[in-house]
Coordinates of C-alpha atoms in Angstrom, one line a residue:
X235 CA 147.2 51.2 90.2
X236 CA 149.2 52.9 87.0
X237 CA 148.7 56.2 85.4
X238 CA 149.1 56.3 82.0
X239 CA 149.7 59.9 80.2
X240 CA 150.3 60.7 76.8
X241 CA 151.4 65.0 76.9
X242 CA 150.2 66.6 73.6
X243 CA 151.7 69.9 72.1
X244 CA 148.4 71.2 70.1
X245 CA 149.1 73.7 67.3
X246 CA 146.5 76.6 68.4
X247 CA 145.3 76.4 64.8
X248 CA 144.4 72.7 65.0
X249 CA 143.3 72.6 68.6
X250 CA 139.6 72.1 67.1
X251 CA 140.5 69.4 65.0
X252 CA 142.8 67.7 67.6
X253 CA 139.6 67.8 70.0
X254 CA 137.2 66.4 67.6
X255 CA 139.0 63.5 66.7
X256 CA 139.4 62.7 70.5
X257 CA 135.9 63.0 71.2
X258 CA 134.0 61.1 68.2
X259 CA 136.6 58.5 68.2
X260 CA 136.2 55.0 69.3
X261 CA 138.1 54.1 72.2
X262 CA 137.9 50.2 72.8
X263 CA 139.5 50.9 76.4
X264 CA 136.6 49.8 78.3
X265 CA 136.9 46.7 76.5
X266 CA 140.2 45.7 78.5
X267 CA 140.7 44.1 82.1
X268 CA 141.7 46.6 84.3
X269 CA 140.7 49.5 82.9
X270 CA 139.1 52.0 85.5
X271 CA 138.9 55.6 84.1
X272 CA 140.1 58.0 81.2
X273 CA 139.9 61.8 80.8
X274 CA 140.9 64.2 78.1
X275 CA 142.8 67.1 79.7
X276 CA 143.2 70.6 78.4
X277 CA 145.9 72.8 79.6
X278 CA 147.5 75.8 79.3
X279 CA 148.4 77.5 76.4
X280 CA 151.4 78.7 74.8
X281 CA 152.6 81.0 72.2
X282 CA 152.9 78.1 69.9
X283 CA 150.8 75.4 71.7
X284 CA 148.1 74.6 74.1
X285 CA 148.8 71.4 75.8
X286 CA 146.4 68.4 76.6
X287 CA 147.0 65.1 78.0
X288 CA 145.3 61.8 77.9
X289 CA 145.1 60.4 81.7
X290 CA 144.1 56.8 81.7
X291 CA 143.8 55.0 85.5
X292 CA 144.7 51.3 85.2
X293 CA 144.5 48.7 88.0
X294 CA 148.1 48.0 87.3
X295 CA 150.8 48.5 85.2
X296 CA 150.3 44.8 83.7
X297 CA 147.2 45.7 82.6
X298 CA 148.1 48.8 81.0
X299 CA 151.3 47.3 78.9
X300 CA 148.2 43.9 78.1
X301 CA 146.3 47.3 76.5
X302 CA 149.4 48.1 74.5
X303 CA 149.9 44.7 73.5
X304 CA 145.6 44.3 72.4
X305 CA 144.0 44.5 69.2
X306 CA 141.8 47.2 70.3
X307 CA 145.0 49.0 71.0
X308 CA 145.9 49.0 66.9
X309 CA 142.3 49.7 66.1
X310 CA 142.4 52.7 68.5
X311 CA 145.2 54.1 67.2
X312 CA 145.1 53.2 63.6
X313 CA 145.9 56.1 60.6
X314 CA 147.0 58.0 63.9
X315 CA 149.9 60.3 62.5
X316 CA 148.6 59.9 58.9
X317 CA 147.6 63.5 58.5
X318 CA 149.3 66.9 58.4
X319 CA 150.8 67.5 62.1
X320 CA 148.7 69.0 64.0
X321 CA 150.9 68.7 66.7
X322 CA 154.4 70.0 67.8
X323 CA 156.5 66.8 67.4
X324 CA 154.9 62.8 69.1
X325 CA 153.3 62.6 72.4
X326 CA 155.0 62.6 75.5
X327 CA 154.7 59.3 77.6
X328 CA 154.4 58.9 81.4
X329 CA 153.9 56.3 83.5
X330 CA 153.4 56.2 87.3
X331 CA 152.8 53.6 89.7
X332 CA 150.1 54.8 92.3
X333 CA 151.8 55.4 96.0
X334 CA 148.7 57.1 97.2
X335 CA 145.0 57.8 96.7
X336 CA 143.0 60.3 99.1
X337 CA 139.1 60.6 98.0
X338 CA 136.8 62.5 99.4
X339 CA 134.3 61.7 102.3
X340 CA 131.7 59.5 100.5
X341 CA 133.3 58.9 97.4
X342 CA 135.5 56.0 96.4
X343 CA 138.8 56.0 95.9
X344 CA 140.7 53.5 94.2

């Protein structure tokens, strides 16, 4: 499996606005194979931030850079960065191969 992160630097001012255009967009992920999960983190928050991350749980790293590569990838992401920054410079990227994966009793776990 790959983890996919994007880390986010969220003017406090804009932190609605940043969250509503997360949650009434269109995604398109669940339209790719290999896509298993996707969450919308909020964090902590600083004097001049609150950080968020977008988590995505692929079933491997090919299938995550064939999501990059995708149509629904440009449509998901188009006029992103067209409006007044909301955030403290671009996302952060990480990417981690999966070494481990402990569930709890009676659920799955990848």
């Amino acid at each position: 499996m790959f983890v996919a992160a994007n880390r986010f630097r969220v003017i406090p001012a804009h932190a609605e606005e940043f969250e509503r255009a997360w949650l009434t967009r269109e995604s398109h992920l669940h339209e790719l194979d290999g896509f298993l999960t996707f969450h919308l983190l909020k964090g902590p928050q600083a004097e001049d931030h609150i950080l968020y991350s977008s988590f995505t749980l692929w079933a491997s790293r090919a299938a995550f850079e064939a999501w990059t590569r995708s149509e629904q990838f440009r449509r998901a992401h188009a006029g992103a960065g067209s409006t007044k920054p909301i955030t403290l410079g671009p996302p952060q990227f990480e990417g981690f191969e999966v070494l481990q994966t402990i569930g709890a009793p009676g659920h799955a776990s990848g």
